[in-house]
């Protein structure tokens, strides 16, 4: 898994050019994996090719110094198959001080024992010596020089250096009614992260904070998926247990121009997670499916303070646990209209980073930051009418003690719990095969995310002011998201893809005073409704020369060269987003 036991996810090891597909498992399906409120992103690697040996090379270059080269080799011999992928990526970035470079190595091997057992091994390693951080800008700075970086981030050399290796062994055993799966895995990660965040004392133009993390993770997952009864009826049972353990050696230093000099924090953080789960699908008839499931998560956080020169021992531990459940029913009699309804609960703990980032820069964990719990209600339908397929979903989420980022200072975010948050939304999707060589699609999402009960204290002119934010719109989420597109071809090997994406304006702060224009519209600091949108285009050709397949392509993002803000920081200090 790329998600750690405390809930944070790391995609450093994933080379997306090696993925076969990405599935979004929303709502009730996420109960099988725990410690998450929105669902699951299931990434499936591409397997070995059907031939005894195959080799591919992909070279890609583009704007802002983008260059990537990847070599991929697959082989098969008898019951064994294997994959080797090596890639190198470099990009200068659109803004100053935003260059990135990394190398990724991925190995995979499978061996079939008999006709029912598969043994697998996976190894991934990433070396990323540079990931410069240009920092957040004010609206005035964006309007004057949108490609500039924050001055402190340049002076304090905000950057990131990461190396990470992950190894996993898997066993899959097929039975008459299903399968058994076992995965044993471990991961090592080394992080060096100069930040522009000022330390508690000794500040200056070039004085920032330097963070190091030495991480070890290991775990095991055992699960079974069995079917009982007739092929299109009966009971399907999925059950299993997760166990993971994380150990972080975290150290913070005062730094000058990105060079550490004085230790201000040194602690060992441990997280132990265990989660048994069960999911039942019962099909009393061929056209009705009932589903019910549950999971119990127990997550223990432990911190050992090794920086005792400040006269305080901030060691301690916290245990967070909860039972999550789900239930639903789906009717599949008519392919033109298949409605479903789901109800589920979920549980999400703070991550170690969220617990360790305390405004007073003391060691230990934030004792007042609690896990969030969510109840989800979902009603939807999917179906097809001739060449058109559709999906329609409405959902209501009620979140208690939602974990929100209430402040960000030069690269370091601080978190608290909002008492109540309500997330209501509607999602619509259409896809139509107009001709054998032309497919059109469209998606619309409406999101009404608001604070129900949220009071936050802040300092104004050395006085404490409490903001009552009940009813305010949650920042960072546009109310409307629209995507339209087409795929034409292949015709004589040529395929054309186009898409146009639009969003409404959104807020960049909890108090709803900072506005970010919708996608495709310049930053003005005013709400402007639906943005002009951004158009992307890609054309490719596929042909064969002898025994070699050739697939050249050319693409353009932001075809009309529109100025817009693609990302921003929530609740940035000094109105920086």
Coordinates of C-alpha atoms in Angstrom, one line a residue:
X1 CA 0.0 0.0 0.0
X2 CA 1.0 3.6 -0.7
X3 CA -1.0 4.8 2.3
X4 CA 0.7 4.6 5.7
X5 CA -0.9 3.5 9.0
X6 CA -1.5 7.1 10.1
X7 CA -3.5 7.8 6.9
X8 CA -1.0 9.8 4.9
X9 CA -0.2 8.7 1.3
X10 CA 3.1 8.7 -0.5
X11 CA 3.1 8.3 -4.3
X12 CA 6.9 8.9 -4.7
X13 CA 7.5 5.3 -5.8
X14 CA 4.6 5.2 -8.4
X15 CA 5.6 5.8 -12.0
X16 CA 2.2 6.5 -13.7
X17 CA 3.6 5.3 -17.0
X18 CA 3.6 1.8 -15.6
X19 CA 0.0 1.8 -14.5
X20 CA -2.6 -0.3 -16.3
X21 CA -5.6 1.4 -14.7
X22 CA -6.8 3.6 -11.8
X23 CA -10.0 2.8 -10.1
X24 CA -11.9 5.1 -7.7
X25 CA -13.7 3.1 -5.0
X26 CA -16.0 5.5 -3.3
X27 CA -18.0 5.3 0.0
X28 CA -18.7 1.8 1.3
X29 CA -15.9 0.1 -0.6
X30 CA -13.4 2.0 1.4
X31 CA -14.3 0.1 4.6
X32 CA -12.1 -2.7 3.4
X33 CA -9.0 -0.4 3.8
X34 CA -9.8 1.9 6.8
X35 CA -8.5 5.2 8.1
X36 CA -9.9 7.2 5.2
X37 CA -13.1 9.1 4.7
X38 CA -13.4 9.7 0.9
X39 CA -12.7 6.3 -0.6
X40 CA -9.8 4.4 -2.2
X41 CA -7.7 5.0 -5.2
X42 CA -6.7 1.5 -6.5
X43 CA -3.6 1.7 -8.7
X44 CA -3.0 -1.5 -10.8
X45 CA 0.4 -1.9 -12.4
X46 CA 0.6 -3.1 -16.0
X47 CA 1.7 -6.7 -16.3
X48 CA 4.3 -8.5 -18.4
X49 CA 3.6 -8.7 -22.1
X50 CA 2.5 -11.9 -23.8
X51 CA 5.7 -12.4 -25.6
X52 CA 8.9 -14.1 -24.3
X53 CA 10.7 -10.7 -24.4
X54 CA 9.6 -7.1 -25.1
X55 CA 11.4 -3.8 -24.8
X56 CA 10.0 -0.3 -25.0
X57 CA 11.5 3.2 -24.8
X58 CA 9.6 6.4 -24.3
X59 CA 11.1 9.8 -24.6
X60 CA 9.0 12.9 -23.8
X61 CA 9.9 16.6 -23.9
X62 CA 7.9 19.8 -23.4
X63 CA 7.6 23.3 -22.1
X64 CA 9.3 24.6 -19.0
X65 CA 12.2 22.2 -19.3
X66 CA 10.3 19.0 -19.2
X67 CA 12.3 15.9 -20.2
X68 CA 11.5 12.3 -19.4
X69 CA 13.0 9.1 -20.6
X70 CA 11.8 5.6 -19.6
X71 CA 12.9 2.1 -20.5
X72 CA 10.6 -0.8 -19.8
X73 CA 11.5 -4.5 -20.3
X74 CA 9.2 -7.5 -19.8
X75 CA 10.0 -11.2 -20.1
X76 CA 8.3 -14.6 -19.8
X77 CA 9.8 -18.0 -19.4
X78 CA 7.6 -21.0 -18.4
X79 CA 5.8 -20.2 -15.1
X80 CA 7.9 -17.1 -14.5
X81 CA 7.4 -13.5 -15.7
X82 CA 9.1 -10.2 -14.8
X83 CA 9.1 -6.5 -15.4
X84 CA 11.9 -3.9 -15.2
X85 CA 11.3 -0.2 -15.6
X86 CA 13.7 2.7 -15.2
X87 CA 12.9 6.3 -15.8
X88 CA 14.4 9.8 -15.3
X89 CA 12.3 13.0 -15.2
X90 CA 13.5 16.6 -15.1
X91 CA 11.4 19.8 -15.2
X92 CA 12.4 23.5 -14.6
X93 CA 8.8 24.5 -13.7
X94 CA 6.7 27.5 -14.8
X95 CA 7.7 29.6 -11.8
X96 CA 11.1 30.6 -10.4
X97 CA 12.6 28.1 -7.9
X98 CA 10.3 25.2 -8.9
X99 CA 12.7 22.8 -10.6
X100 CA 12.3 19.1 -9.9
X101 CA 14.2 15.9 -10.9
X102 CA 13.8 12.3 -9.9
X103 CA 14.8 8.8 -11.0
X104 CA 12.4 5.8 -10.5
X105 CA 13.2 2.1 -10.6
X106 CA 10.5 -0.5 -10.5
X107 CA 10.9 -4.3 -10.5
X108 CA 8.2 -7.0 -10.5
X109 CA 8.2 -10.7 -10.7
X110 CA 5.6 -13.5 -10.6
X111 CA 5.9 -17.3 -10.4
X112 CA 3.0 -19.7 -10.9
X113 CA 3.2 -22.7 -8.6
X114 CA 0.9 -25.4 -10.0
X115 CA -2.3 -24.1 -11.4
X116 CA -3.7 -22.3 -8.4
X117 CA -0.9 -20.4 -6.5
X118 CA 1.0 -17.3 -7.6
X119 CA 4.0 -15.9 -5.9
X120 CA 5.0 -12.3 -6.4
X121 CA 7.6 -9.8 -5.6
X122 CA 7.6 -6.0 -6.1
X123 CA 10.4 -3.5 -5.5
X124 CA 10.4 0.2 -6.1
X125 CA 13.0 2.8 -5.5
X126 CA 13.0 6.5 -6.1
X127 CA 15.8 9.1 -5.8
X128 CA 14.5 12.7 -5.9
X129 CA 17.4 15.0 -5.0
X130 CA 15.6 18.2 -6.0
X131 CA 12.0 19.5 -5.5
X132 CA 12.2 23.3 -5.1
X133 CA 9.3 25.0 -3.5
X134 CA 8.5 28.5 -4.9
X135 CA 6.0 29.2 -2.1
X136 CA 2.7 31.1 -2.0
X137 CA 2.0 34.6 -3.5
X138 CA -0.4 37.3 -2.8
X139 CA -3.0 38.3 -5.4
X140 CA -1.0 41.5 -6.2
X141 CA 2.2 39.4 -6.7
X142 CA 0.4 37.0 -9.0
X143 CA -1.0 39.9 -11.1
X144 CA 2.5 41.5 -11.3
X145 CA 4.6 38.4 -11.9
X146 CA 2.7 35.1 -11.9
X147 CA 5.9 33.1 -12.6
X148 CA 7.8 34.6 -9.6
X149 CA 8.6 32.8 -6.3
X150 CA 8.1 34.1 -2.8
X151 CA 11.3 35.9 -1.7
X152 CA 11.7 34.0 1.6
X153 CA 11.6 30.6 -0.3
X154 CA 14.5 31.7 -2.5
X155 CA 16.5 33.2 0.4
X156 CA 15.9 30.2 2.6
X157 CA 16.3 27.7 -0.2
X158 CA 13.1 25.9 0.4
X159 CA 13.6 22.5 -1.2
X160 CA 13.1 18.7 -0.7
X161 CA 15.4 15.7 -1.1
X162 CA 13.8 12.3 -0.8
X163 CA 14.9 8.7 -1.3
X164 CA 12.5 5.8 -0.8
X165 CA 12.6 2.1 -1.3
X166 CA 9.7 -0.4 -0.9
X167 CA 9.7 -4.2 -1.1
X168 CA 6.7 -6.5 -1.0
X169 CA 6.1 -10.3 -1.3
X170 CA 2.7 -11.6 -2.2
X171 CA 0.9 -14.9 -2.4
X172 CA -2.4 -15.5 -4.1
X173 CA -4.1 -18.9 -3.8
X174 CA -7.2 -19.6 -6.0
X175 CA -9.9 -21.9 -4.6
X176 CA -13.0 -23.3 -6.1
X177 CA -15.1 -20.5 -4.6
X178 CA -12.7 -17.6 -4.6
X179 CA -9.1 -16.8 -3.5
X180 CA -6.8 -16.1 -0.6
X181 CA -4.3 -13.2 -0.6
X182 CA -1.3 -12.5 1.6
X183 CA 1.0 -9.5 1.3
X184 CA 4.1 -8.7 3.4
X185 CA 5.8 -5.4 2.8
X186 CA 8.3 -2.9 4.1
X187 CA 9.5 0.6 3.2
X188 CA 12.4 2.9 4.0
X189 CA 12.3 6.6 3.3
X190 CA 14.8 9.4 4.0
X191 CA 13.7 13.0 3.8
X192 CA 15.7 16.3 4.0
X193 CA 13.3 19.3 3.7
X194 CA 14.5 22.9 4.0
X195 CA 11.5 25.1 4.7
X196 CA 11.0 28.9 4.5
X197 CA 9.1 28.7 7.9
X198 CA 10.9 30.8 10.5
X199 CA 12.1 29.0 13.6
X200 CA 10.9 30.1 17.1
X201 CA 13.9 32.3 17.6
X202 CA 16.9 33.7 15.8
X203 CA 15.0 34.9 12.7
X204 CA 16.4 36.8 9.7
X205 CA 16.1 37.1 5.9
X206 CA 17.8 33.8 5.3
X207 CA 16.8 31.9 8.5
X208 CA 14.3 29.1 8.1
X209 CA 13.6 25.6 9.4
X210 CA 15.2 22.3 8.2
X211 CA 13.3 19.1 8.7
X212 CA 14.7 15.5 8.5
X213 CA 12.7 12.3 8.7
X214 CA 14.2 8.8 8.8
X215 CA 11.2 6.4 8.2
X216 CA 10.7 2.7 8.5
X217 CA 7.4 1.0 7.7
X218 CA 6.4 -2.7 7.7
X219 CA 3.1 -4.6 7.6
X220 CA 1.1 -7.5 6.6
X221 CA -2.4 -8.0 5.0
X222 CA -4.3 -11.2 4.9
X223 CA -7.6 -11.5 3.1
X224 CA -10.0 -13.9 1.5
X225 CA -12.8 -13.5 -1.1
X226 CA -15.1 -16.4 -1.3
X227 CA -18.4 -17.1 -3.1
X228 CA -21.1 -19.5 -1.8
X229 CA -24.1 -20.6 -3.8
X230 CA -25.1 -20.5 -7.6
X231 CA -22.9 -18.5 -9.9
X232 CA -25.3 -15.5 -10.3
X233 CA -26.8 -15.7 -6.8
X234 CA -25.8 -16.6 -3.3
X235 CA -23.4 -15.0 -0.9
X236 CA -20.0 -13.4 -1.4
X237 CA -17.8 -13.0 1.6
X238 CA -14.7 -10.8 1.9
X239 CA -12.8 -10.7 5.2
X240 CA -9.3 -10.2 6.5
X241 CA -7.0 -8.2 8.7
X242 CA -4.4 -5.4 8.2
X243 CA -1.4 -4.8 10.5
X244 CA 1.1 -1.9 9.9
X245 CA 3.8 -0.3 12.0
X246 CA 5.5 3.0 11.2
X247 CA 8.6 4.6 12.9
X248 CA 9.7 8.1 12.2
X249 CA 12.9 9.7 13.5
X250 CA 12.0 13.4 13.1
X251 CA 14.4 16.3 13.7
X252 CA 13.9 20.0 13.2
X253 CA 16.8 22.5 13.0
X254 CA 17.2 26.2 12.7
X255 CA 18.8 26.7 9.2
X256 CA 20.6 29.6 7.4
X257 CA 20.1 29.6 3.6
X258 CA 19.0 26.0 3.8
X259 CA 21.9 24.8 5.9
X260 CA 21.0 23.3 9.3
X261 CA 22.9 24.6 12.4
X262 CA 20.9 24.3 15.7
X263 CA 18.5 21.5 16.7
X264 CA 15.1 22.6 17.9
X265 CA 13.3 19.2 17.9
X266 CA 14.4 15.6 18.0
X267 CA 11.8 12.8 18.6
X268 CA 10.9 9.3 17.6
X269 CA 7.3 8.7 16.5
X270 CA 5.7 5.3 16.2
X271 CA 2.3 4.4 14.8
X272 CA 0.8 0.9 15.1
X273 CA -2.4 0.1 13.3
X274 CA -4.5 -3.1 13.3
X275 CA -7.8 -3.4 11.4
X276 CA -10.0 -6.5 10.9
X277 CA -12.7 -6.1 8.3
X278 CA -15.6 -8.1 6.7
X279 CA -17.8 -7.4 3.7
X280 CA -20.9 -9.4 2.7
X281 CA -22.7 -9.3 -0.6
X282 CA -25.9 -11.3 -0.8
X283 CA -27.8 -11.9 -4.0
X284 CA -31.2 -13.4 -3.2
X285 CA -32.2 -13.0 -6.9
X286 CA -30.2 -12.4 -10.0
X287 CA -31.3 -8.7 -10.1
X288 CA -30.9 -7.6 -6.5
X289 CA -27.7 -7.2 -4.5
X290 CA -27.5 -6.4 -0.8
X291 CA -24.2 -5.4 0.8
X292 CA -23.2 -4.9 4.4
X293 CA -19.8 -4.6 6.0
X294 CA -17.8 -3.4 8.9
X295 CA -14.3 -2.7 10.1
X296 CA -12.6 -1.9 13.4
X297 CA -9.5 0.3 13.4
X298 CA -7.2 0.7 16.3
X299 CA -4.4 3.2 15.8
X300 CA -1.8 3.9 18.5
X301 CA 0.5 7.0 18.3
X302 CA 3.6 7.1 20.5
X303 CA 6.2 9.8 20.7
X304 CA 9.6 9.8 22.5
X305 CA 11.1 13.2 23.0
X306 CA 14.9 13.1 22.7
X307 CA 15.4 16.9 22.8
X308 CA 15.4 17.6 26.5
X309 CA 17.7 20.6 26.6
X310 CA 14.6 22.8 26.6
X311 CA 13.7 21.4 30.0
X312 CA 10.5 19.7 28.9
X313 CA 9.8 16.0 28.1
X314 CA 7.0 16.0 25.6
X315 CA 6.9 12.2 25.3
X316 CA 3.5 10.5 25.4
X317 CA 1.0 8.3 23.5
X318 CA -2.5 8.4 22.2
X319 CA -4.8 5.6 20.9
X320 CA -7.6 6.3 18.4
X321 CA -10.1 3.6 17.5
X322 CA -13.5 3.3 15.9
X323 CA -15.9 0.9 14.3
X324 CA -17.0 1.7 10.8
X325 CA -20.0 0.1 9.0
X326 CA -21.8 0.2 5.7
X327 CA -24.9 -1.1 4.0
X328 CA -26.6 -0.8 0.7
X329 CA -28.7 -2.3 -2.0
X330 CA -28.5 -2.3 -5.8
X331 CA -31.2 -3.3 -8.4
X332 CA -29.7 -4.5 -11.7
X333 CA -32.8 -5.9 -13.5
X334 CA -32.9 -3.3 -16.4
X335 CA -29.6 -2.3 -18.0
X336 CA -31.2 1.0 -18.8
X337 CA -31.7 2.0 -15.2
X338 CA -29.9 0.4 -12.2
X339 CA -30.4 2.4 -9.0
X340 CA -28.6 1.9 -5.8
X341 CA -28.5 3.3 -2.3
X342 CA -25.6 3.2 0.3
X343 CA -25.1 4.3 3.8
X344 CA -21.7 4.2 5.4
X345 CA -19.5 5.6 8.3
X346 CA -15.8 6.2 8.2
X347 CA -12.9 7.1 10.5
X348 CA -9.8 9.1 9.8
X349 CA -7.0 9.9 12.2
X350 CA -4.6 12.9 12.0
X351 CA -1.3 12.0 10.4
X352 CA 1.9 12.2 12.4
X353 CA 2.8 15.4 10.4
X354 CA -0.5 17.0 11.4
X355 CA 0.1 16.0 15.1
X356 CA 3.7 17.1 15.1
X357 CA 3.2 20.6 13.5
X358 CA 2.4 22.6 16.6
X359 CA 2.2 26.5 16.4
X360 CA 4.5 26.8 19.5
X361 CA 7.1 24.5 17.8
X362 CA 7.3 22.3 20.9
X363 CA 7.9 18.6 20.6
X364 CA 5.5 15.8 21.1
X365 CA 2.0 15.5 19.6
X366 CA -0.9 17.9 19.5
X367 CA -3.1 16.5 22.3
X368 CA -6.2 18.6 21.2
X369 CA -6.3 17.3 17.5
X370 CA -8.8 14.4 17.3
X371 CA -9.8 12.0 14.6
X372 CA -12.7 12.9 12.3
X373 CA -15.8 10.7 11.8
X374 CA -18.1 10.8 8.8
X375 CA -21.6 9.4 8.0
X376 CA -22.2 9.2 4.2
X377 CA -25.6 8.8 2.4
X378 CA -25.5 8.1 -1.3
X379 CA -28.3 7.6 -3.8
X380 CA -27.6 7.0 -7.5
X381 CA -28.2 5.2 -10.7
X382 CA -26.3 4.0 -13.8
X383 CA -27.4 2.6 -17.1
X384 CA -27.3 2.8 -20.9
X385 CA -29.7 3.8 -23.6
X386 CA -28.5 2.8 -27.0
X387 CA -25.0 4.2 -27.5
X388 CA -25.3 6.5 -24.5
X389 CA -24.2 5.4 -21.0
X390 CA -24.9 7.6 -17.9
X391 CA -24.2 7.8 -14.1
X392 CA -26.0 10.0 -11.6
X393 CA -25.2 10.2 -7.9
X394 CA -26.3 12.4 -5.1
X395 CA -24.6 12.3 -1.7
X396 CA -24.8 13.8 1.8
X397 CA -21.9 13.6 4.2
X398 CA -22.0 14.7 7.8
X399 CA -18.5 15.1 9.4
X400 CA -17.8 15.5 13.1
X401 CA -14.5 16.9 14.2
X402 CA -13.3 17.5 10.7
X403 CA -9.5 17.9 10.4
X404 CA -8.9 21.2 8.6
X405 CA -5.8 23.2 7.8
X406 CA -6.4 26.5 9.6
X407 CA -3.1 28.2 8.8
X408 CA 0.0 27.8 6.6
X409 CA 3.3 29.7 7.2
X410 CA 6.0 29.5 4.5
X411 CA 5.6 25.8 3.8
X412 CA 4.4 24.5 7.2
X413 CA 0.7 23.8 7.7
X414 CA -1.1 23.7 11.1
X415 CA -4.3 21.8 11.7
X416 CA -7.4 21.8 14.0
X417 CA -10.8 20.2 14.3
X418 CA -13.9 22.0 12.9
X419 CA -16.9 20.9 15.1
X420 CA -19.2 20.0 12.2
X421 CA -18.9 20.1 8.4
X422 CA -21.6 19.2 5.9
X423 CA -20.7 18.1 2.4
X424 CA -23.5 17.7 -0.1
X425 CA -23.0 17.0 -3.8
X426 CA -24.3 15.8 -7.1
X427 CA -22.3 14.0 -9.8
X428 CA -23.5 13.4 -13.4
X429 CA -21.7 11.7 -16.2
X430 CA -22.6 11.0 -19.9
X431 CA -20.7 9.1 -22.6
X432 CA -21.8 8.4 -26.1
X433 CA -20.4 6.5 -29.0
X434 CA -21.6 8.7 -31.8
X435 CA -19.9 6.8 -34.6
X436 CA -17.5 3.8 -34.5
X437 CA -14.6 6.3 -34.5
X438 CA -16.0 9.2 -32.3
X439 CA -16.9 9.2 -28.6
X440 CA -18.1 12.2 -26.7
X441 CA -18.3 12.5 -22.9
X442 CA -19.2 15.0 -20.3
X443 CA -19.1 15.2 -16.5
X444 CA -20.6 17.7 -14.1
X445 CA -20.0 17.9 -10.3
X446 CA -21.8 20.2 -7.9
X447 CA -20.3 20.4 -4.4
X448 CA -21.8 22.4 -1.5
X449 CA -19.2 21.9 1.3
X450 CA -19.9 24.1 4.3
X451 CA -18.9 24.4 8.0
X452 CA -21.7 23.6 10.2
X453 CA -20.1 24.5 13.5
X454 CA -16.6 26.0 13.5
X455 CA -15.1 28.6 15.9
X456 CA -11.4 29.5 15.5
X457 CA -9.2 31.8 17.6
X458 CA -6.6 34.1 16.0
X459 CA -4.4 36.9 17.2
X460 CA -5.1 40.5 16.0
X461 CA -3.0 43.3 17.3
X462 CA -1.9 41.2 20.3
X463 CA -5.5 40.4 21.2
X464 CA -7.3 37.0 20.7
X465 CA -10.3 37.2 18.4
X466 CA -12.7 34.2 17.9
X467 CA -14.1 33.9 14.5
X468 CA -17.5 32.2 14.2
X469 CA -17.4 30.5 10.8
X470 CA -20.7 28.6 10.9
X471 CA -22.2 28.4 7.4
X472 CA -19.0 29.5 5.6
X473 CA -18.1 27.6 2.4
X474 CA -15.2 25.2 2.9
X475 CA -12.1 26.6 1.0
X476 CA -10.4 24.9 -1.9
X477 CA -13.4 23.2 -3.4
X478 CA -15.3 24.8 -6.4
X479 CA -19.1 24.5 -6.3
X480 CA -19.2 23.4 -9.9
X481 CA -16.8 21.4 -12.0
X482 CA -17.5 20.6 -15.7
X483 CA -15.4 18.6 -18.1
X484 CA -16.3 18.0 -21.8
X485 CA -14.3 15.9 -24.2
X486 CA -14.0 13.8 -27.3
X487 CA -11.9 11.0 -28.7
X488 CA -11.8 10.6 -32.5
X489 CA -10.2 7.6 -34.2
X490 CA -8.2 5.6 -34.7
X491 CA -8.3 6.4 -38.4
X492 CA -5.3 5.1 -40.2
X493 CA -3.6 4.9 -36.9
X494 CA -4.3 8.5 -35.9
X495 CA -6.2 9.3 -32.7
X496 CA -7.3 12.7 -31.5
X497 CA -8.2 13.5 -27.9
X498 CA -9.6 16.9 -26.7
X499 CA -11.0 18.0 -23.4
X500 CA -12.2 21.3 -21.9
X501 CA -12.4 21.8 -18.1
X502 CA -14.2 24.6 -16.3
X503 CA -14.7 25.4 -12.6
X504 CA -16.4 28.1 -10.6
X505 CA -14.5 30.5 -8.3
X506 CA -13.6 29.2 -4.8
X507 CA -12.3 30.5 -1.5
X508 CA -8.7 30.3 -0.3
X509 CA -9.5 30.8 3.3
X510 CA -12.0 29.7 6.0
X511 CA -13.3 33.2 6.5
X512 CA -14.3 33.4 2.8
X513 CA -12.4 36.6 2.2
X514 CA -9.8 35.4 -0.4
X515 CA -11.2 34.4 -3.8
X516 CA -9.5 32.3 -6.5
X517 CA -11.1 32.7 -10.0
X518 CA -12.4 29.6 -11.8
X519 CA -10.1 27.6 -14.1
X520 CA -9.1 29.6 -17.1
X521 CA -9.6 33.0 -15.6
X522 CA -6.9 35.4 -14.2
X523 CA -6.6 36.2 -10.5
X524 CA -8.6 39.3 -9.6
X525 CA -9.5 38.7 -6.0
X526 CA -13.2 38.7 -6.9
X527 CA -15.8 36.0 -7.4
X528 CA -16.5 35.7 -11.1
X529 CA -18.6 32.6 -11.3
X530 CA -17.7 30.0 -13.9
X531 CA -14.2 30.4 -15.3
X532 CA -13.4 30.4 -19.0
X533 CA -11.9 26.9 -18.8
X534 CA -8.8 25.3 -20.1
X535 CA -8.6 23.2 -23.3
X536 CA -6.1 20.4 -23.8
X537 CA -5.4 18.5 -27.0
X538 CA -3.4 15.4 -27.9
X539 CA -2.8 13.7 -31.2
X540 CA -1.1 10.3 -31.6
X541 CA -0.3 7.8 -34.3
X542 CA 0.4 4.1 -34.0
X543 CA 2.2 2.1 -36.7
X544 CA 4.5 -0.8 -37.2
X545 CA 7.9 -0.9 -38.9
X546 CA 9.1 -4.5 -39.1
X547 CA 9.0 -5.9 -35.6
X548 CA 8.9 -2.5 -33.9
X549 CA 5.8 -0.5 -32.9
X550 CA 6.1 3.3 -33.2
X551 CA 3.8 5.6 -31.3
X552 CA 4.7 9.3 -31.7
X553 CA 2.4 11.9 -30.1
X554 CA 2.1 15.6 -29.7
X555 CA 0.0 17.5 -27.2
X556 CA -0.8 20.9 -25.9
X557 CA -2.1 21.9 -22.5
X558 CA -4.0 25.2 -22.1
X559 CA -4.4 25.5 -25.8
X560 CA -5.6 29.1 -25.7
X561 CA -2.8 30.2 -23.4
X562 CA -5.2 31.5 -20.7
X563 CA -3.8 32.8 -17.4
X564 CA -5.2 31.1 -14.3
X565 CA -4.2 29.9 -10.8
X566 CA -3.8 26.1 -10.9
X567 CA -3.1 25.5 -7.2
X568 CA -3.1 27.6 -4.0
X569 CA -2.4 27.4 -0.3
X570 CA -5.3 27.3 2.2
X571 CA -5.3 30.0 4.9
X572 CA -1.8 31.2 4.0
X573 CA -0.2 33.7 6.3
X574 CA -0.3 37.4 5.2
X575 CA -3.0 36.6 2.6
X576 CA -0.6 34.4 0.6
X577 CA -2.2 31.7 -1.4

